[in-house]
Every structure is written in C-alpha cells, then in structure tokens.
mmCIF file of C-alpha atoms in Angstrom:
data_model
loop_
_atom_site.group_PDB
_atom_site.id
_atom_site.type_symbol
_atom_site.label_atom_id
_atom_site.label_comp_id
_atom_site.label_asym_id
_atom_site.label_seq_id
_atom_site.Cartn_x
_atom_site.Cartn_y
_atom_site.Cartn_z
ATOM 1 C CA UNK A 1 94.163 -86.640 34.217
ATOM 2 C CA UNK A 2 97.454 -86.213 31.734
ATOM 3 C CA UNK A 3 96.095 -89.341 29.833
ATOM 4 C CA UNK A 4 92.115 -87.013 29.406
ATOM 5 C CA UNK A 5 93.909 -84.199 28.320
ATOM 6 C CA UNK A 6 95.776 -85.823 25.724
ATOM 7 C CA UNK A 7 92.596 -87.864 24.559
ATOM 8 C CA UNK A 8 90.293 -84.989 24.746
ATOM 9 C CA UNK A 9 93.305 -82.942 22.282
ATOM 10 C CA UNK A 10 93.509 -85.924 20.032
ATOM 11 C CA UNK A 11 89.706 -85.748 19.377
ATOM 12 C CA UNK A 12 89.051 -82.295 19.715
ATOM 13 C CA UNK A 13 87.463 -81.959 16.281
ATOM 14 C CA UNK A 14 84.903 -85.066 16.615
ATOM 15 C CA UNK A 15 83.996 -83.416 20.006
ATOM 16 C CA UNK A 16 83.893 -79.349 18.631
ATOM 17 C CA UNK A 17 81.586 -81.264 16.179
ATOM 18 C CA UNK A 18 79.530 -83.132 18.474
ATOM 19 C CA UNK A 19 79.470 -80.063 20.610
ATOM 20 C CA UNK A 20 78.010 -78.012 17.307
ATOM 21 C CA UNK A 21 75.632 -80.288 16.171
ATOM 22 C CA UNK A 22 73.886 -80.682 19.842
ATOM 23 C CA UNK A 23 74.164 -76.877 20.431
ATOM 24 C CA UNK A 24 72.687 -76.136 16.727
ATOM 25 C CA UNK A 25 69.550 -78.601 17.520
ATOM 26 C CA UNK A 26 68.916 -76.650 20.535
ATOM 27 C CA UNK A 27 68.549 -74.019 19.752
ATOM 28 C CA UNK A 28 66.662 -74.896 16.679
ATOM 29 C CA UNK A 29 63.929 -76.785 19.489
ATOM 30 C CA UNK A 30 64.372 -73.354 21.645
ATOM 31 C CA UNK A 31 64.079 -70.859 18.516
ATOM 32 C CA UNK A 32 60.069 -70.242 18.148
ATOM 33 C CA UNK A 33 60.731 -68.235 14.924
ATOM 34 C CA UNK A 34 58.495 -68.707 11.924
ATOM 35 C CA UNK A 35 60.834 -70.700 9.794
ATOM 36 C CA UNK A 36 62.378 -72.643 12.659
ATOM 37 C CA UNK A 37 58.783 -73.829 13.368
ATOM 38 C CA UNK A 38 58.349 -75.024 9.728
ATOM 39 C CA UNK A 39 61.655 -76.319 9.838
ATOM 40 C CA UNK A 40 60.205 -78.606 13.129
ATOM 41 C CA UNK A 41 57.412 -79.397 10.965
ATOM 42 C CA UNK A 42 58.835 -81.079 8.392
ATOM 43 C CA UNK A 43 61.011 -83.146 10.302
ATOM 44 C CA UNK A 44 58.176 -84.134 12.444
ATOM 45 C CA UNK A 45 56.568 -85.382 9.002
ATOM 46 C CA UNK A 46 59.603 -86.864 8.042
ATOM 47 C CA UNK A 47 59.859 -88.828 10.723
ATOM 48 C CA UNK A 48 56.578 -90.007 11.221
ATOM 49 C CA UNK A 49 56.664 -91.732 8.583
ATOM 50 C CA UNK A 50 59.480 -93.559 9.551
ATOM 51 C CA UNK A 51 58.095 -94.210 12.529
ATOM 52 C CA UNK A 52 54.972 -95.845 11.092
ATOM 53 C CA UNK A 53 55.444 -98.611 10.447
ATOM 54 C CA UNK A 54 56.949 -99.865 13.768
ATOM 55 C CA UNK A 55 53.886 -97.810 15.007
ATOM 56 C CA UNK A 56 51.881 -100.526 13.137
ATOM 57 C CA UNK A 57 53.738 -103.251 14.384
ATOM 58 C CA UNK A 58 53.590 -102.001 17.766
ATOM 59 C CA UNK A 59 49.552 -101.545 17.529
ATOM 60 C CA UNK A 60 49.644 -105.241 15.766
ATOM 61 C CA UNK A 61 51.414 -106.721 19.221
ATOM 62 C CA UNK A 62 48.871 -105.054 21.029
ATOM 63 C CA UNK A 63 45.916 -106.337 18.848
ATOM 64 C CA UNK A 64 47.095 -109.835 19.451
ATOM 65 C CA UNK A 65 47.578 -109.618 23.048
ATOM 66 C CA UNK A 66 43.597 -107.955 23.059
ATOM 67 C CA UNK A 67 42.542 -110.899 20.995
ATOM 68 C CA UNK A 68 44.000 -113.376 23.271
ATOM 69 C CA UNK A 69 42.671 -111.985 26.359
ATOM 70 C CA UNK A 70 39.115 -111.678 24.736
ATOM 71 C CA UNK A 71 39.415 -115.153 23.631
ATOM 72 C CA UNK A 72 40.295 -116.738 27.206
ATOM 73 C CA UNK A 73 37.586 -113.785 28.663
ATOM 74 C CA UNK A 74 35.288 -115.812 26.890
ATOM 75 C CA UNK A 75 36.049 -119.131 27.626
ATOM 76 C CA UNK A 76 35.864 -118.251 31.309
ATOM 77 C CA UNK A 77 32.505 -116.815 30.649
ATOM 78 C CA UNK A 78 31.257 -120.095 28.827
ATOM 79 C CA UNK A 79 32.486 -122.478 31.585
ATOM 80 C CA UNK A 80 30.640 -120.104 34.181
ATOM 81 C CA UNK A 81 27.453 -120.092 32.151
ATOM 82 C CA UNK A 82 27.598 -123.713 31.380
ATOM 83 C CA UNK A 83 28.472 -124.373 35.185
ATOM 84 C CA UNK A 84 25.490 -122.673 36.191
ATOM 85 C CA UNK A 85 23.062 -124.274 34.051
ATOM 86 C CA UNK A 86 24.312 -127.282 35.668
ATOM 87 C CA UNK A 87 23.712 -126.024 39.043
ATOM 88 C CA UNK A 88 20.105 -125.325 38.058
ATOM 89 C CA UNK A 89 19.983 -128.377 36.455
ATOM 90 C CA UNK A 90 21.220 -130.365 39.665
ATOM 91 C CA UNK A 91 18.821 -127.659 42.127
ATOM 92 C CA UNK A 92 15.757 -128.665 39.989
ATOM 93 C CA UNK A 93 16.807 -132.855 40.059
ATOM 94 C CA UNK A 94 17.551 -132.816 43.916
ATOM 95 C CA UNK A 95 14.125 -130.579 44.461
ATOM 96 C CA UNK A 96 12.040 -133.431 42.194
ATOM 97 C CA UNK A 97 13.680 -136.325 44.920
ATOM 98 C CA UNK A 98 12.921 -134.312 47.838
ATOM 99 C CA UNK A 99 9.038 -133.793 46.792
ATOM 100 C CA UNK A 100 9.444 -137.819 45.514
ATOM 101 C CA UNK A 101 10.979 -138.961 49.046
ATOM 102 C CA UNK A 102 8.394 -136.538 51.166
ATOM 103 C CA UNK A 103 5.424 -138.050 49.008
ATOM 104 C CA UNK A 104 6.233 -141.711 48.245
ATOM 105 C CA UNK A 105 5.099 -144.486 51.423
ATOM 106 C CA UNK A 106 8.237 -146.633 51.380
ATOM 107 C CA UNK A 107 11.418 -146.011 52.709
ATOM 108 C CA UNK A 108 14.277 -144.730 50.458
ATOM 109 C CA UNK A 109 17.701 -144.024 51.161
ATOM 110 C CA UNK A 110 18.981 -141.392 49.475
ATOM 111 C CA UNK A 111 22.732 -142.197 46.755
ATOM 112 C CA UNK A 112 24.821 -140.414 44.615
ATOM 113 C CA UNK A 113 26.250 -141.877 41.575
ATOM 114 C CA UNK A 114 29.960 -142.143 42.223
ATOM 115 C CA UNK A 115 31.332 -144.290 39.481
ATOM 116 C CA UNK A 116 29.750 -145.432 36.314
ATOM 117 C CA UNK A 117 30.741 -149.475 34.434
ATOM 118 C CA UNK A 118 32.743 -150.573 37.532
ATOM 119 C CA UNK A 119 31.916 -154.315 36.565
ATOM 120 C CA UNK A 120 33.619 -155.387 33.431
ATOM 121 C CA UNK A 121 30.524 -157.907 32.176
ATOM 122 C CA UNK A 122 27.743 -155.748 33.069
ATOM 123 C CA UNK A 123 26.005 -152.802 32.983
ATOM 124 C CA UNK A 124 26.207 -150.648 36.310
ATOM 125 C CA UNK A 125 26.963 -147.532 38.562
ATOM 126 C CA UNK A 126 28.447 -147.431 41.435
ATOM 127 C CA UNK A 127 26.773 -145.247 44.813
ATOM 128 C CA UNK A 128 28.140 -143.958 48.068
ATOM 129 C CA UNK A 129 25.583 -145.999 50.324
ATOM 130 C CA UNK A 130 26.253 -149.356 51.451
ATOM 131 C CA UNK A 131 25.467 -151.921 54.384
ATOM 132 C CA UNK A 132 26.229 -148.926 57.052
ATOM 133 C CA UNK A 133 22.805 -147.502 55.335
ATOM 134 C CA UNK A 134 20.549 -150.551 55.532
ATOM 135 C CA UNK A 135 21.441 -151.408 51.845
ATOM 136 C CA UNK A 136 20.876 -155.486 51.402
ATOM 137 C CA UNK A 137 21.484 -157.274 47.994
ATOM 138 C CA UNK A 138 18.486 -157.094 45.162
ATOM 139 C CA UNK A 139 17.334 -153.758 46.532
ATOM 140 C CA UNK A 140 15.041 -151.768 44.039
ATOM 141 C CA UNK A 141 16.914 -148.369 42.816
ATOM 142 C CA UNK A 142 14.918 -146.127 41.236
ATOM 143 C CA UNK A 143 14.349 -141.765 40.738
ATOM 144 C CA UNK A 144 10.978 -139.704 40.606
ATOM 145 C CA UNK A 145 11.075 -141.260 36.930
ATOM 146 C CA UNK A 146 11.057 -144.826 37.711
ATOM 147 C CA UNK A 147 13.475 -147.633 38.128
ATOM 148 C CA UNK A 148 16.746 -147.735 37.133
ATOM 149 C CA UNK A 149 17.896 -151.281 38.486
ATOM 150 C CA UNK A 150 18.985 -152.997 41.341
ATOM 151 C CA UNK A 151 21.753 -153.496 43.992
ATOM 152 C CA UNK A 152 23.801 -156.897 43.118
ATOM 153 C CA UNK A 153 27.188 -156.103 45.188
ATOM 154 C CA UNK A 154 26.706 -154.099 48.759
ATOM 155 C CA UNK A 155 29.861 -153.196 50.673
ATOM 156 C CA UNK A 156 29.759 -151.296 54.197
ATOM 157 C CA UNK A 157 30.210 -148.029 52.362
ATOM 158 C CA UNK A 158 29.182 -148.402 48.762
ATOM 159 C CA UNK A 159 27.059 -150.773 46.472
ATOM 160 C CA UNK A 160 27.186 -151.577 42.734
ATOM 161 C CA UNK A 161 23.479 -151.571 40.664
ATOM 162 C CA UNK A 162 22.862 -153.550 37.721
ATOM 163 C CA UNK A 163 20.869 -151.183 35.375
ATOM 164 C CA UNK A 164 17.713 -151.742 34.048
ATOM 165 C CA UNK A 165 19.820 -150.995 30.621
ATOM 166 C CA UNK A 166 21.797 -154.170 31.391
ATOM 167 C CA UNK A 167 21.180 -156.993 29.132
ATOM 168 C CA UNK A 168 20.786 -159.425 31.477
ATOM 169 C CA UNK A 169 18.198 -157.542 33.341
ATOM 170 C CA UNK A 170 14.621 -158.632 33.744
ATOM 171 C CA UNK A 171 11.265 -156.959 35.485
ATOM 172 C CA UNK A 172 7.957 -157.840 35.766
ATOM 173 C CA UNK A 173 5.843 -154.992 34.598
ATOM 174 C CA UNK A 174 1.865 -154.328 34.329
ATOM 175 C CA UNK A 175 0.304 -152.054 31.870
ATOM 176 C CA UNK A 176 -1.901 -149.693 32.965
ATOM 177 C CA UNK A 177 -4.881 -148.974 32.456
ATOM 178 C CA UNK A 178 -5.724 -152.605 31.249
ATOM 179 C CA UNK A 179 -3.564 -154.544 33.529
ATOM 180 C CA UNK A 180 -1.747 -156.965 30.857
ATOM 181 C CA UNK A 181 1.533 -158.097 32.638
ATOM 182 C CA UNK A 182 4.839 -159.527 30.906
ATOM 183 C CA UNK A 183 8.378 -159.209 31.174
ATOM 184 C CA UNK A 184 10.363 -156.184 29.912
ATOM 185 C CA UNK A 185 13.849 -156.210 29.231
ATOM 186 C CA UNK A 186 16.495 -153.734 27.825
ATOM 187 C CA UNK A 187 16.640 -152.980 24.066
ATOM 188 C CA UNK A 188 18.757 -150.104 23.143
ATOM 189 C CA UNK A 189 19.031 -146.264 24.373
ATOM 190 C CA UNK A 190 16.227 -146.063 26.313
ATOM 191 C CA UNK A 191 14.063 -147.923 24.489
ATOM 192 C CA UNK A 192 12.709 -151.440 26.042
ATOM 193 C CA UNK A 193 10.458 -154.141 25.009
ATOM 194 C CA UNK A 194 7.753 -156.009 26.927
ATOM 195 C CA UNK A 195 7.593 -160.144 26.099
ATOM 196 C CA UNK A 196 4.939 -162.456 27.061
ATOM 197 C CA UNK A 197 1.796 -160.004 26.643
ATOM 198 C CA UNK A 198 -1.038 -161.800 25.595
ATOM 199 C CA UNK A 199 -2.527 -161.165 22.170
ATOM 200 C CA UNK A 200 -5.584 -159.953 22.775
ATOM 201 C CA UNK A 201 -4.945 -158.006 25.679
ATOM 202 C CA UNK A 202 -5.800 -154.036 25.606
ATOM 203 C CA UNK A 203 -2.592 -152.486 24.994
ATOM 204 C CA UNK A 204 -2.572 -148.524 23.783
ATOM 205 C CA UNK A 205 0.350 -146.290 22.757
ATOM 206 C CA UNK A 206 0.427 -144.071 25.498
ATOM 207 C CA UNK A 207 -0.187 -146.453 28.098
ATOM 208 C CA UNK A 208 1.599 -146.642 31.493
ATOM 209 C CA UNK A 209 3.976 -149.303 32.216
ATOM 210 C CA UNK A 210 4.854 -149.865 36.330
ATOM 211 C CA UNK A 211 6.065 -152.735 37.861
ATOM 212 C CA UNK A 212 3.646 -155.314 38.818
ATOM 213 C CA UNK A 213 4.594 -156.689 42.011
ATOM 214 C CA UNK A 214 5.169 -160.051 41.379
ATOM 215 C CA UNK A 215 8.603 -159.688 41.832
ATOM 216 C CA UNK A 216 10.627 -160.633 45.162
ATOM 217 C CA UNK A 217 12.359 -157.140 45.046
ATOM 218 C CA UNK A 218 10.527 -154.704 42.937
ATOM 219 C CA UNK A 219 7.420 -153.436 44.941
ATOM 220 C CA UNK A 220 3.980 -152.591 42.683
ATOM 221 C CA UNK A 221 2.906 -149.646 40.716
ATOM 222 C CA UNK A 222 6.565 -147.955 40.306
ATOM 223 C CA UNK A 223 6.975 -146.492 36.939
ATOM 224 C CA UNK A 224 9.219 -147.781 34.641
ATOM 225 C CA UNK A 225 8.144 -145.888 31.076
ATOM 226 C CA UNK A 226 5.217 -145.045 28.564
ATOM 227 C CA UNK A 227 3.985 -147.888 25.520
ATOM 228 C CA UNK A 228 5.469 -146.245 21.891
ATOM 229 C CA UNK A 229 4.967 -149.238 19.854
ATOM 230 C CA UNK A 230 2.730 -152.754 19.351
ATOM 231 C CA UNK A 231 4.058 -155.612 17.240
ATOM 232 C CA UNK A 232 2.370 -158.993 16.872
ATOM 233 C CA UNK A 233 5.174 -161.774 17.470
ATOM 234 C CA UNK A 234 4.929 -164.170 14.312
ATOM 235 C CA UNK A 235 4.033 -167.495 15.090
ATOM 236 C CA UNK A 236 2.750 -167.361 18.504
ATOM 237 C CA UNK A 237 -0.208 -166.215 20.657
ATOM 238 C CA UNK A 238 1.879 -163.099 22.419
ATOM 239 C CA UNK A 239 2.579 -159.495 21.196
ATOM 240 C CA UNK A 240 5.692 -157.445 21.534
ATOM 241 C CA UNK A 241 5.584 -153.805 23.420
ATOM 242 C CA UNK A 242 7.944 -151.217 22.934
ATOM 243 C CA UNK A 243 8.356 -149.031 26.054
ATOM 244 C CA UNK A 244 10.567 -146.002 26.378
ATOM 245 C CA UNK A 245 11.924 -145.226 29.347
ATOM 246 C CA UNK A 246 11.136 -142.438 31.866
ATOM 247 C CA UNK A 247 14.772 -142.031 32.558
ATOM 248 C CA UNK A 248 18.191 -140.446 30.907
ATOM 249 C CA UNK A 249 19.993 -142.799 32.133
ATOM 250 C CA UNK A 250 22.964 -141.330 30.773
ATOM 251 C CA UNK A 251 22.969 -138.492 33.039
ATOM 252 C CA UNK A 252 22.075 -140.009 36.732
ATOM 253 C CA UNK A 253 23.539 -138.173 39.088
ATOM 254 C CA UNK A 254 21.648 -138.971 42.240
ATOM 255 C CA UNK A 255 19.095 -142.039 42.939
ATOM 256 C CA UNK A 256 17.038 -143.553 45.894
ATOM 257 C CA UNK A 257 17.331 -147.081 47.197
ATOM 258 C CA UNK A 258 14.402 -148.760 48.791
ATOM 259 C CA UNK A 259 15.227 -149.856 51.790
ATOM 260 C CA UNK A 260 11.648 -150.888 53.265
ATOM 261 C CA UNK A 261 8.168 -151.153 51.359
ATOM 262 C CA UNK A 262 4.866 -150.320 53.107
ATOM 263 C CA UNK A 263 4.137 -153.727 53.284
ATOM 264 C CA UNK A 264 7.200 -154.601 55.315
ATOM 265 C CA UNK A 265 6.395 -151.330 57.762
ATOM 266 C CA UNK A 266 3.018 -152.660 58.257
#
C-alpha cells in the first residue's frame, strides 16, 4: 500500500490531468447547452471524416465477402439446374426403353453402361449384365434408336460390346423401302457407309436402313440409321451409301441386349 501511495504522489499531476480531461468531456457529453451541442457537432464532423475512410474499407471487405458468396450461390444453382436437366434427360431415355421393351417381340435384357474403351484395340463399353443374365457371346445390343454393337467378351457379371463405331465392325443391312442389301461399316461420328449396293438399285435420301437378317446374330428389320448421301463407286458396278446413325453414341447411358428373338421363342 506504502509503495501506491508513493506512486500515486509521484504522478499526481499526470493523474489530476487525466482526472480533468475525463471529467471536462463529461460533462461536455452531459451539458445539453446550445454551444456545447455545436461544440458535439463539429467534432462529430471532424471525426467522421476520419473515420471514412476505414468506413470504406470496412464496406469494401464486406463487398468482397457478398461477391464471393453470390459467386459460389450461383455455381450451386448451375450444378442444380444442370443436374436436373439431366434427370429429365435420363426420365425421358429410360421411359423411351420401357415403351421399346413393352412393344418390341424379342427378349431384351435390360444394361447400363458402366465403363466406356475398356479394350485397348477396339472400340467398346462396358455393361453390368453378364452370363448370370443369359448374356452369350455375339449378342445384338441395341436402344429404341437402333443398334449399337455387339457382345464379344461376357463374364458372370459384366460383358464388353464392340460398337457399331468400331472399325472393325461389320452388319448386314437392307434399305427400305426398296430392299437393296449391302454391308455397312463405321465411317466417322456417326456417320456410316453402306458397300456392295448394286448400281441400279432404288436407293433415296431419306430412306430407312435396318438390318437384314442375314446375319447369325443380328435379327431383321432393327434400325440402324436414315440414307444422307449416294455416290457411284468409280470403276465398278456398286454404289456407295452414306447412312447416319440413329444414335449419340457418345452419350449411352443405358442399352438392351437381346437375349432371345421371336424366332427362337417360337
């Protein structure tokens, strides 16, 4: 206590000054005089403008922070929006294979795309049905569109196609409505071209092109695409068909397998 009394007599004048100041301001804040009021007035002004500009900075903090939460506000809203018109997308896809599946006469077995290029020298997808499902080698995948390919490895639980886009592949096709045959095969995108059509054979832009059934695997009259293009092939007695595909085959999500034909029920 000796050591405060000493301290508090060594700075008795700081303190009497301290003491002044902070009994001056209040009752300058307490006094509701005219002049004191002015007096508060001006040092309001006076200060606000020193505080401005931190007020700006402050407000500038809180601008950013805004910005940033509108800007991830937004993403979130365009993944929502973008997952949703993939959800129709999907609903309106899995609603065209149910009407396909209810309609069609052969047996399908329903697949979902699971893995896309699995084999290194070849063009394929890979789907969650296998053996276990009745799937045999050579078995015709197709969608509501048309064909896609075929099966050419089968495990118990899943089976790698060989798409149609594959430049190995060949198919046996008819065009309808004249009923030329010849042999399509892959070009590029989804654009394909029919060899071995006669010359004079009555061939239309426009026309239908379906399998023909001469094929071990593929049964008749499944679609494969529409005739865009007729080209004589120089030098020979045959014509060249361009066919563009029914199917995106970019974008296959889910496909059918046939499993049985009519012909095999009956």
């Amino acid at each position: 206590m000796r050591y405060l009394y000493l301290a508090i007599l060594r700075q008795k004048d700081h303190i009497s000054l301290v003491l002044a100041v902070l009994i001056s301001i209040t009752l300058i804040f307490t006094n509701e005089s005219r002049d004191i009021r002015l007096l508060r007035a001006k040092a309001n002004d006076f200060f606000s403008v020193l505080y401005a500009p931190m007020a700006w900075i402050r407000s500038m903090g809180t601008l950013e922070e805004e910005a940033n939460l509108l800007r991830e506000k937004n993403l979130q809203l365009t993944l929502q929006m973008e997952s949703m018109m993939h959800l129709a997308e999907e609903n309106r896809h899995l609603r065209d294979m149910l009407n396909f599946k209810r309609d069609t006469k052969i047996s399908l077995q329903p697949a979902k795309v699971i893995h896309k290029g699995m084999v290194s020298n070849m063009v394929s997808l890979t789907v969650d049905v296998g053996k276990q499902h009745g799937i045999v080698e050579n078995s015709p995948v197709l969608t509501p569109r048309g064909i896609i390919g075929k099966t050419v490895l089968v495990g118990e639980m899943s089976s790698v196609v060989q798409m149609i886009s594959d430049h190995n592949f060949r198919i046996s096709i008819r065009i309808l409505p004249g009923g030329s045959t010849g042999i399509l095969r892959w070009l590029n995108e989804d654009i394909c071209e029919i060899r071995e059509v006669q010359k004079n054979a009555a061939v239309n832009v426009g026309d239908a092109v379906v399998t023909s059934g001469f094929s071990d695997y593929f049964p008749k009259d499944i679609p494969v695409g529409e005739v865009i293009g007729i080209r004589d092939e120089r030098a020979s007695f045959q014509k060249i068909v361009s066919v563009k595909m029914h199917n995106d085959l970019s974008s296959l999500l889910n496909v059918f397998i046939i499993t049985e034909t009519a012909d095999e029920q009956d």
